[in-house]
PDB file of C-alpha atoms and ligand atoms in Angstrom:
ATOM      1  CA  UNK S   1      19.361   4.284 -14.229  1.00  0.00           C
ATOM      2  CA  UNK S   2      15.771   4.670 -15.505  1.00  0.00           C
ATOM      3  CA  UNK S   3      14.661   7.222 -18.001  1.00  0.00           C
ATOM      4  CA  UNK S   4      11.393   6.297 -19.069  1.00  0.00           C
ATOM      5  CA  UNK S   5       7.881   4.791 -17.549  1.00  0.00           C
ATOM      6  CA  UNK S   6       4.738   3.547 -19.122  1.00  0.00           C
ATOM      7  CA  UNK S   7       1.686   3.620 -17.192  1.00  0.00           C
ATOM      8  CA  UNK S   8      -1.920   3.222 -18.265  1.00  0.00           C
ATOM      9  CA  UNK S   9      -4.983   5.207 -16.688  1.00  0.00           C
ATOM     10  CA  UNK S  10      -7.466   3.123 -14.969  1.00  0.00           C
ATOM     11  CA  UNK S  11     -10.661   2.970 -17.005  1.00  0.00           C
ATOM     12  CA  UNK S  12     -14.257   3.720 -15.874  1.00  0.00           C
ATOM     13  CA  UNK S  13     -14.980  -0.035 -15.011  1.00  0.00           C
ATOM     14  CA  UNK S  14     -12.026   0.025 -12.847  1.00  0.00           C
ATOM     15  CA  UNK S  15     -13.917  -1.358  -9.843  1.00  0.00           C
ATOM     16  CA  UNK S  16     -14.752  -4.373 -11.985  1.00  0.00           C
ATOM     17  CA  UNK S  17     -11.392  -5.897 -11.881  1.00  0.00           C
ATOM     18  CA  UNK S  18     -10.353  -8.892  -9.874  1.00  0.00           C
ATOM     19  CA  UNK S  19      -9.431  -8.621  -6.105  1.00  0.00           C
ATOM     20  CA  UNK S  20      -9.551 -10.392  -2.819  1.00  0.00           C
ATOM     21  CA  UNK S  21      -9.067  -7.414  -0.838  1.00  0.00           C
ATOM     22  CA  UNK S  22     -12.375  -6.804   1.036  1.00  0.00           C
ATOM     23  CA  UNK S  23     -11.484  -3.205   1.523  1.00  0.00           C
ATOM     24  CA  UNK S  24     -14.749  -1.898  -0.283  1.00  0.00           C
ATOM     25  CA  UNK S  25     -15.309  -0.540  -3.964  1.00  0.00           C
ATOM     26  CA  UNK S  26     -12.730   1.921  -5.303  1.00  0.00           C
ATOM     27  CA  UNK S  27     -13.846   5.465  -5.803  1.00  0.00           C
ATOM     28  CA  UNK S  28     -12.911   6.152  -9.526  1.00  0.00           C
ATOM     29  CA  UNK S  29     -12.418   9.862  -9.101  1.00  0.00           C
ATOM     30  CA  UNK S  30     -10.140   9.362  -6.497  1.00  0.00           C
ATOM     31  CA  UNK S  31      -8.285   6.541  -8.196  1.00  0.00           C
ATOM     32  CA  UNK S  32      -7.591   8.703 -11.104  1.00  0.00           C
ATOM     33  CA  UNK S  33      -6.371  11.579  -8.913  1.00  0.00           C
ATOM     34  CA  UNK S  34      -4.012   8.897  -7.099  1.00  0.00           C
ATOM     35  CA  UNK S  35      -2.825   7.890 -10.474  1.00  0.00           C
ATOM     36  CA  UNK S  36      -1.951  11.413 -11.593  1.00  0.00           C
ATOM     37  CA  UNK S  37      -0.092  11.868  -8.358  1.00  0.00           C
ATOM     38  CA  UNK S  38       1.714   8.438  -8.909  1.00  0.00           C
ATOM     39  CA  UNK S  39       2.843   9.882 -12.435  1.00  0.00           C
ATOM     40  CA  UNK S  40       3.891  13.123 -11.034  1.00  0.00           C
ATOM     41  CA  UNK S  41       6.164  11.181  -8.724  1.00  0.00           C
ATOM     42  CA  UNK S  42       7.660   9.272 -11.635  1.00  0.00           C
ATOM     43  CA  UNK S  43       8.328  12.520 -13.285  1.00  0.00           C
ATOM     44  CA  UNK S  44       9.933  13.824 -10.029  1.00  0.00           C
ATOM     45  CA  UNK S  45      12.417  10.990 -10.107  1.00  0.00           C
ATOM     46  CA  UNK S  46      13.402  11.883 -13.372  1.00  0.00           C
ATOM     47  CA  UNK S  47      11.231   9.841 -15.910  1.00  0.00           C
ATOM     48  CA  UNK S  48       9.733  10.791 -18.995  1.00  0.00           C
ATOM     49  CA  UNK S  49       6.193   9.256 -18.572  1.00  0.00           C
ATOM     50  CA  UNK S  50       4.021   7.879 -21.376  1.00  0.00           C
ATOM     51  CA  UNK S  51       0.488   7.408 -20.217  1.00  0.00           C
ATOM     52  CA  UNK S  52      -1.683   5.327 -22.299  1.00  0.00           C
ATOM     53  CA  UNK S  53      -5.322   5.797 -22.298  1.00  0.00           C
ATOM     54  CA  UNK S  54      -7.625   3.741 -20.367  1.00  0.00           C
ATOM     55  CA  UNK S  55      -8.728   0.333 -22.148  1.00  0.00           C
ATOM     56  CA  UNK S  56     -12.189  -0.280 -21.184  1.00  0.00           C
ATOM     57  CA  UNK S  57     -12.078  -3.930 -21.948  1.00  0.00           C
ATOM     58  CA  UNK S  58      -9.815  -4.517 -19.376  1.00  0.00           C
ATOM     59  CA  UNK S  59     -10.713  -3.325 -15.734  1.00  0.00           C
ATOM     60  CA  UNK S  60      -7.193  -4.207 -14.563  1.00  0.00           C
ATOM     61  CA  UNK S  61      -5.392  -2.657 -17.333  1.00  0.00           C
ATOM     62  CA  UNK S  62      -3.871  -0.035 -15.370  1.00  0.00           C
ATOM     63  CA  UNK S  63      -1.655  -2.538 -13.717  1.00  0.00           C
ATOM     64  CA  UNK S  64       0.862  -2.822 -16.681  1.00  0.00           C
ATOM     65  CA  UNK S  65       3.690  -4.200 -14.521  1.00  0.00           C
ATOM     66  CA  UNK S  66       2.177  -7.609 -15.053  1.00  0.00           C
ATOM     67  CA  UNK S  67       2.205  -7.424 -18.832  1.00  0.00           C
ATOM     68  CA  UNK S  68       6.107  -7.437 -19.564  1.00  0.00           C
ATOM     69  CA  UNK S  69       9.473  -7.835 -17.937  1.00  0.00           C
ATOM     70  CA  UNK S  70      11.798  -5.037 -19.433  1.00  0.00           C
ATOM     71  CA  UNK S  71      15.514  -5.335 -19.146  1.00  0.00           C
ATOM     72  CA  UNK S  72      18.259  -3.200 -21.086  1.00  0.00           C
ATOM     73  CA  UNK S  73      18.323  -5.911 -23.792  1.00  0.00           C
ATOM     74  CA  UNK S  74      15.090  -7.261 -24.296  1.00  0.00           C
ATOM     75  CA  UNK S  75      11.244  -6.676 -23.280  1.00  0.00           C
ATOM     76  CA  UNK S  76       9.402 -10.058 -22.435  1.00  0.00           C
ATOM     77  CA  UNK S  77       5.727  -9.813 -23.268  1.00  0.00           C
ATOM     78  CA  UNK S  78       3.874 -11.979 -20.494  1.00  0.00           C
ATOM     79  CA  UNK S  79       0.804 -14.091 -21.084  1.00  0.00           C
ATOM     80  CA  UNK S  80      -1.209 -12.992 -18.048  1.00  0.00           C
ATOM     81  CA  UNK S  81      -2.466 -15.659 -15.647  1.00  0.00           C
ATOM     82  CA  UNK S  82      -5.889 -14.225 -15.172  1.00  0.00           C
ATOM     83  CA  UNK S  83      -8.075 -14.978 -18.410  1.00  0.00           C
ATOM     84  CA  UNK S  84      -9.922 -11.619 -17.673  1.00  0.00           C
ATOM     85  CA  UNK S  85      -6.605  -9.945 -18.202  1.00  0.00           C
ATOM     86  CA  UNK S  86      -5.286 -11.791 -21.213  1.00  0.00           C
ATOM     87  CA  UNK S  87      -4.973  -9.246 -24.212  1.00  0.00           C
ATOM     88  CA  UNK S  88      -3.966  -6.514 -22.078  1.00  0.00           C
ATOM     89  CA  UNK S  89      -0.469  -7.239 -22.988  1.00  0.00           C
ATOM     90  CA  UNK S  90      -1.113  -6.660 -26.791  1.00  0.00           C
ATOM     91  CA  UNK S  91      -0.991  -2.660 -26.656  1.00  0.00           C
ATOM     92  CA  UNK S  92       2.108  -2.956 -24.228  1.00  0.00           C
ATOM     93  CA  UNK S  93       3.979  -5.126 -26.837  1.00  0.00           C
ATOM     94  CA  UNK S  94       3.267  -2.421 -29.632  1.00  0.00           C
ATOM     95  CA  UNK S  95       4.542   0.287 -27.411  1.00  0.00           C
ATOM     96  CA  UNK S  96       7.653  -1.521 -26.221  1.00  0.00           C
ATOM     97  CA  UNK S  97       8.646  -2.867 -29.693  1.00  0.00           C
ATOM     98  CA  UNK S  98       9.334   0.882 -30.271  1.00  0.00           C
ATOM     99  CA  UNK S  99      12.205   0.632 -27.866  1.00  0.00           C
ATOM    100  CA  UNK S 100      13.212  -3.104 -27.397  1.00  0.00           C
ATOM    101  CA  UNK S 101      13.393  -6.428 -29.256  1.00  0.00           C
ATOM    102  CA  UNK S 102      10.317  -8.147 -27.897  1.00  0.00           C
ATOM    103  CA  UNK S 103       9.875 -11.833 -27.076  1.00  0.00           C
ATOM    104  CA  UNK S 104       6.478 -13.289 -26.050  1.00  0.00           C
ATOM    105  CA  UNK S 105       5.646 -15.846 -23.632  1.00  0.00           C
ATOM    106  CA  UNK S 106       3.804 -18.667 -25.318  1.00  0.00           C
ATOM    107  CA  UNK S 107       1.015 -20.878 -24.345  1.00  0.00           C
ATOM    108  CA  UNK S 108       0.911 -23.006 -22.102  1.00  0.00           C
ATOM    109  CA  UNK S 109       3.001 -20.796 -19.943  1.00  0.00           C
ATOM    110  CA  UNK S 110       1.584 -17.881 -17.842  1.00  0.00           C
ATOM    111  CA  UNK S 111       3.416 -15.200 -16.287  1.00  0.00           C
ATOM    112  CA  UNK S 112       2.541 -12.029 -14.414  1.00  0.00           C
ATOM    113  CA  UNK S 113       5.277  -9.426 -14.101  1.00  0.00           C
ATOM    114  CA  UNK S 114       4.324  -8.914 -10.517  1.00  0.00           C
ATOM    115  CA  UNK S 115       5.929 -12.353  -9.809  1.00  0.00           C
ATOM    116  CA  UNK S 116       9.432 -11.261 -11.207  1.00  0.00           C
ATOM    117  CA  UNK S 117      11.658  -9.637  -8.748  1.00  0.00           C
ATOM    118  CA  UNK S 118      15.004  -8.415 -10.280  1.00  0.00           C
ATOM    119  CA  UNK S 119      17.980  -8.337  -7.851  1.00  0.00           C
ATOM    120  CA  UNK S 120      20.856  -6.809  -9.973  1.00  0.00           C
ATOM    121  CA  UNK S 121      21.460  -9.457 -12.546  1.00  0.00           C
ATOM    122  CA  UNK S 122      19.362 -11.995 -11.114  1.00  0.00           C
ATOM    123  CA  UNK S 123      15.548 -12.443 -11.387  1.00  0.00           C
ATOM    124  CA  UNK S 124      13.504 -14.566  -8.694  1.00  0.00           C
ATOM    125  CA  UNK S 125      10.285 -15.861 -10.254  1.00  0.00           C
ATOM    126  CA  UNK S 126       7.396 -16.444  -8.223  1.00  0.00           C
ATOM    127  CA  UNK S 127       5.339 -19.635  -9.029  1.00  0.00           C
ATOM    128  CA  UNK S 128       1.798 -18.456  -8.013  1.00  0.00           C
ATOM    129  CA  UNK S 129      -1.717 -18.588  -8.907  1.00  0.00           C
ATOM    130  CA  UNK S 130      -0.800 -16.306 -11.974  1.00  0.00           C
ATOM    131  CA  UNK S 131       2.609 -17.528 -13.176  1.00  0.00           C
ATOM    132  CA  UNK S 132       3.048 -21.361 -13.619  1.00  0.00           C
ATOM    133  CA  UNK S 133       6.402 -23.296 -14.011  1.00  0.00           C
ATOM    134  CA  UNK S 134       6.312 -23.356 -17.964  1.00  0.00           C
ATOM    135  CA  UNK S 135       5.907 -19.402 -17.939  1.00  0.00           C
ATOM    136  CA  UNK S 136       8.862 -19.237 -15.622  1.00  0.00           C
ATOM    137  CA  UNK S 137      10.958 -21.516 -17.441  1.00  0.00           C
ATOM    138  CA  UNK S 138      10.471 -19.596 -20.686  1.00  0.00           C
ATOM    139  CA  UNK S 139      11.424 -16.422 -18.807  1.00  0.00           C
ATOM    140  CA  UNK S 140      14.340 -18.137 -17.496  1.00  0.00           C
ATOM    141  CA  UNK S 141      15.512 -19.259 -20.950  1.00  0.00           C
ATOM    142  CA  UNK S 142      14.944 -15.738 -22.427  1.00  0.00           C
ATOM    143  CA  UNK S 143      16.808 -14.081 -19.628  1.00  0.00           C
ATOM    144  CA  UNK S 144      19.506 -16.482 -19.847  1.00  0.00           C
ATOM    145  CA  UNK S 145      20.214 -15.524 -23.468  1.00  0.00           C
ATOM    146  CA  UNK S 146      21.138 -12.019 -22.428  1.00  0.00           C
ATOM    147  CA  UNK S 147      23.338 -13.184 -19.594  1.00  0.00           C
ATOM    148  CA  UNK S 148      20.856 -12.924 -16.662  1.00  0.00           C
ATOM    149  CA  UNK S 149      20.466 -15.721 -13.980  1.00  0.00           C
ATOM    150  CA  UNK S 150      16.944 -16.646 -12.523  1.00  0.00           C
ATOM    151  CA  UNK S 151      15.700 -18.912  -9.868  1.00  0.00           C
ATOM    152  CA  UNK S 152      12.071 -20.092  -8.728  1.00  0.00           C
ATOM    153  CA  UNK S 153      10.365 -19.232  -5.749  1.00  0.00           C
ATOM    154  CA  UNK S 154       7.103 -20.633  -4.570  1.00  0.00           C
ATOM    155  CA  UNK S 155       4.295 -18.035  -3.601  1.00  0.00           C
ATOM    156  CA  UNK S 156       1.746 -19.813  -1.303  1.00  0.00           C
ATOM    157  CA  UNK S 157      -0.033 -16.516   0.097  1.00  0.00           C
ATOM    158  CA  UNK S 158      -0.518 -13.570  -1.480  1.00  0.00           C
ATOM    159  CA  UNK S 159      -1.204 -12.597  -5.197  1.00  0.00           C
ATOM    160  CA  UNK S 160       2.347 -12.204  -6.392  1.00  0.00           C
ATOM    161  CA  UNK S 161       5.840 -12.627  -5.356  1.00  0.00           C
ATOM    162  CA  UNK S 162       6.127  -8.778  -5.199  1.00  0.00           C
ATOM    163  CA  UNK S 163       3.021  -8.483  -3.009  1.00  0.00           C
ATOM    164  CA  UNK S 164       5.695  -9.510  -0.510  1.00  0.00           C
ATOM    165  CA  UNK S 165       9.019  -8.351  -1.129  1.00  0.00           C
ATOM    166  CA  UNK S 166      10.902  -5.547  -2.809  1.00  0.00           C
ATOM    167  CA  UNK S 167      14.706  -5.143  -3.385  1.00  0.00           C
ATOM    168  CA  UNK S 168      15.681  -1.681  -2.648  1.00  0.00           C
ATOM    169  CA  UNK S 169      18.980  -1.617  -4.176  1.00  0.00           C
ATOM    170  CA  UNK S 170      22.411  -1.424  -2.266  1.00  0.00           C
ATOM    171  CA  UNK S 171      22.020  -4.849  -0.771  1.00  0.00           C
ATOM    172  CA  UNK S 172      18.750  -3.943   0.959  1.00  0.00           C
ATOM    173  CA  UNK S 173      15.290  -5.836   0.880  1.00  0.00           C
ATOM    174  CA  UNK S 174      11.957  -5.148   2.477  1.00  0.00           C
ATOM    175  CA  UNK S 175       9.741  -8.076   3.155  1.00  0.00           C
ATOM    176  CA  UNK S 176       6.754  -9.294   5.029  1.00  0.00           C
ATOM    177  CA  UNK S 177       7.494 -12.048   7.536  1.00  0.00           C
ATOM    178  CA  UNK S 178       6.468 -14.939   4.647  1.00  0.00           C
ATOM    179  CA  UNK S 179       9.360 -14.117   2.789  1.00  0.00           C
ATOM    180  CA  UNK S 180      11.961 -13.062   5.167  1.00  0.00           C
ATOM    181  CA  UNK S 181      14.203 -15.936   4.847  1.00  0.00           C
ATOM    182  CA  UNK S 182      14.305 -15.776   0.883  1.00  0.00           C
ATOM    183  CA  UNK S 183      17.334 -13.645   0.787  1.00  0.00           C
ATOM    184  CA  UNK S 184      19.238 -14.832   3.605  1.00  0.00           C
ATOM    185  CA  UNK S 185      22.492 -12.974   4.409  1.00  0.00           C
ATOM    186  CA  UNK S 186      21.164  -9.662   2.885  1.00  0.00           C
ATOM    187  CA  UNK S 187      20.124  -6.713   4.899  1.00  0.00           C
ATOM    188  CA  UNK S 188      16.106  -7.217   5.130  1.00  0.00           C
ATOM    189  CA  UNK S 189      13.550  -4.870   6.832  1.00  0.00           C
ATOM    190  CA  UNK S 190      11.038  -7.279   8.194  1.00  0.00           C
ATOM    191  CA  UNK S 191       7.671  -5.414   8.062  1.00  0.00           C
ATOM    192  CA  UNK S 192       4.800  -6.016  10.745  1.00  0.00           C
ATOM    193  CA  UNK S 193       2.017  -7.925   9.455  1.00  0.00           C
ATOM    194  CA  UNK S 194      -0.478  -5.271   9.819  1.00  0.00           C
ATOM    195  CA  UNK S 195       1.884  -2.923   7.351  1.00  0.00           C
ATOM    196  CA  UNK S 196       2.630  -5.834   4.936  1.00  0.00           C
ATOM    197  CA  UNK S 197       1.233  -3.718   2.108  1.00  0.00           C
ATOM    198  CA  UNK S 198       3.883  -1.635   2.234  1.00  0.00           C
ATOM    199  CA  UNK S 199       6.437  -4.171   1.127  1.00  0.00           C
ATOM    200  CA  UNK S 200       5.403  -3.368  -2.500  1.00  0.00           C
ATOM    201  CA  UNK S 201       7.466  -0.176  -2.834  1.00  0.00           C
ATOM    202  CA  UNK S 202       9.233   1.191  -5.811  1.00  0.00           C
ATOM    203  CA  UNK S 203      13.062   2.168  -6.194  1.00  0.00           C
ATOM    204  CA  UNK S 204      13.340   4.680  -8.985  1.00  0.00           C
ATOM    205  CA  UNK S 205      16.960   6.083  -9.441  1.00  0.00           C
ATOM    206  CA  UNK S 206      17.787   7.974  -6.112  1.00  0.00           C
ATOM    207  CA  UNK S 207      14.402   7.759  -5.040  1.00  0.00           C
ATOM    208  CA  UNK S 208      12.037   5.190  -3.250  1.00  0.00           C
ATOM    209  CA  UNK S 209       8.228   5.494  -3.526  1.00  0.00           C
ATOM    210  CA  UNK S 210       6.362   4.038  -0.585  1.00  0.00           C
ATOM    211  CA  UNK S 211       2.713   3.852  -0.030  1.00  0.00           C
ATOM    212  CA  UNK S 212       1.159   6.641   2.264  1.00  0.00           C
ATOM    213  CA  UNK S 213      -0.248   5.594   5.599  1.00  0.00           C
ATOM    214  CA  UNK S 214       2.326   2.902   6.999  1.00  0.00           C
ATOM    215  CA  UNK S 215       3.862   4.970   9.793  1.00  0.00           C
ATOM    216  CA  UNK S 216       6.088   2.018  11.260  1.00  0.00           C
ATOM    217  CA  UNK S 217       7.392   0.736   7.672  1.00  0.00           C
ATOM    218  CA  UNK S 218       7.883   4.336   6.784  1.00  0.00           C
ATOM    219  CA  UNK S 219      10.287   4.950   9.970  1.00  0.00           C
ATOM    220  CA  UNK S 220      12.347   1.667   9.284  1.00  0.00           C
ATOM    221  CA  UNK S 221      12.789   2.634   5.677  1.00  0.00           C
ATOM    222  CA  UNK S 222      13.802   6.482   6.439  1.00  0.00           C
ATOM    223  CA  UNK S 223      16.367   5.056   8.927  1.00  0.00           C
ATOM    224  CA  UNK S 224      18.326   3.449   5.594  1.00  0.00           C
ATOM    225  CA  UNK S 225      18.632   7.138   4.391  1.00  0.00           C
ATOM    226  CA  UNK S 226      16.702   7.037   0.948  1.00  0.00           C
ATOM    227  CA  UNK S 227      14.914  10.022  -0.495  1.00  0.00           C
ATOM    228  CA  UNK S 228      11.550   8.919  -0.048  1.00  0.00           C
ATOM    229  CA  UNK S 229       8.205   9.955  -1.908  1.00  0.00           C
ATOM    230  CA  UNK S 230       4.964   8.916  -0.195  1.00  0.00           C
ATOM    231  CA  UNK S 231       2.204   8.187  -2.768  1.00  0.00           C
ATOM    232  CA  UNK S 232      -1.439   7.577  -1.640  1.00  0.00           C
ATOM    233  CA  UNK S 233      -2.610   4.066  -2.991  1.00  0.00           C
ATOM    234  CA  UNK S 234      -5.918   3.289  -1.017  1.00  0.00           C
ATOM    235  CA  UNK S 235      -8.067   2.816  -4.332  1.00  0.00           C
ATOM    236  CA  UNK S 236      -5.500   0.465  -5.852  1.00  0.00           C
ATOM    237  CA  UNK S 237      -5.098  -1.298  -2.791  1.00  0.00           C
ATOM    238  CA  UNK S 238      -8.815  -2.038  -2.726  1.00  0.00           C
ATOM    239  CA  UNK S 239      -7.908  -3.838  -6.087  1.00  0.00           C
ATOM    240  CA  UNK S 240      -4.774  -5.802  -4.839  1.00  0.00           C
ATOM    241  CA  UNK S 241      -2.561  -3.384  -6.658  1.00  0.00           C
ATOM    242  CA  UNK S 242       0.544  -1.527  -5.434  1.00  0.00           C
ATOM    243  CA  UNK S 243       3.426   0.998  -6.299  1.00  0.00           C
ATOM    244  CA  UNK S 244       5.352  -1.526  -8.572  1.00  0.00           C
ATOM    245  CA  UNK S 245       2.050  -2.692 -10.546  1.00  0.00           C
ATOM    246  CA  UNK S 246       1.184   0.735 -11.989  1.00  0.00           C
ATOM    247  CA  UNK S 247       4.280   1.202 -14.175  1.00  0.00           C
ATOM    248  CA  UNK S 248       6.919  -0.424 -16.581  1.00  0.00           C
ATOM    249  CA  UNK S 249      10.312   1.485 -16.022  1.00  0.00           C
ATOM    250  CA  UNK S 250      13.146   1.328 -18.409  1.00  0.00           C
TER     251      UNK S 250
HETATM  252  C1  LIG U 301      -5.253  -8.612 -10.423  1.00  0.00           C
HETATM  253  O1  LIG U 301      -5.756  -9.193  -9.609  1.00  0.00           O
HETATM  254  O2  LIG U 301      -4.556  -9.022 -11.492  1.00  0.00           O
HETATM  255  C2  LIG U 301      -5.203  -6.976 -10.194  1.00  0.00           C
HETATM  256  N1  LIG U 301      -6.696  -6.689  -9.592  1.00  0.00           N
HETATM  257  C3  LIG U 301      -4.014  -6.555  -9.270  1.00  0.00           C
HETATM  258  C4  LIG U 301      -2.756  -6.726 -10.128  1.00  0.00           C
HETATM  259  C5  LIG U 301      -1.678  -6.425  -9.136  1.00  0.00           C
HETATM  260  N2  LIG U 301      -0.372  -6.367  -9.970  1.00  0.00           N
HETATM  261  C6  LIG U 301       0.575  -6.553  -9.336  1.00  0.00           C
HETATM  262  O3  LIG U 301       0.682  -6.991  -8.182  1.00  0.00           O
HETATM  263  N3  LIG U 301       1.753  -6.659 -10.310  1.00  0.00           N
END
């Protein structure tokens, strides 16, 4: 059960972040409105939401998920894979150290939280353009100290592991065709390619946040009986960000 979330407001230079999406420039005012609605959705799920103010040095700073992996016992502070994002983790480390023991990923390791998919007591760690084997190894060692298991998964297409797959609890996964065979034997919703963005959805307690505008996925997920909250994400999608990227939950 989660009780808290940390988010960071997008800064005025949000449109200057890293993206591969070709969906055009995000509208900043609209991004702020969508971010506020996202925070409202977290509150509706029962979370106390800490909203950090924007840090204008980091256009991608609102994507706080990439800066830490938080478990009940420890917060692992990442070393983000994109140079332009390195440093975002410092303020997050400061905030999280008020709640947890914190451990840092050290050079030459790189790790983005978007590559870390938790499934109960097991962590899948994506090896991607952002997360290298050394970063994955360090995370794995830290997690093992707290009794968690982990395994690596190659991410060949897409930004992060969680761009393509999410765990919905109760043994259910949602995935694009790319990772459909990753969790064999489990119950997995395989999305149509044109709705692949909606693979990044966010389970919070009894609620499931899904991005607005993906009718076929919405229908498939609704059939599993979750309490669904749709959140408009168009402006964050333009910057390659999804629902999980915008918060750290614990
Ligand atoms: C980046 O490329 O780093 C940002 N524009 C998007 C990060 C999205 N984060 C995530 O998927 N966890």
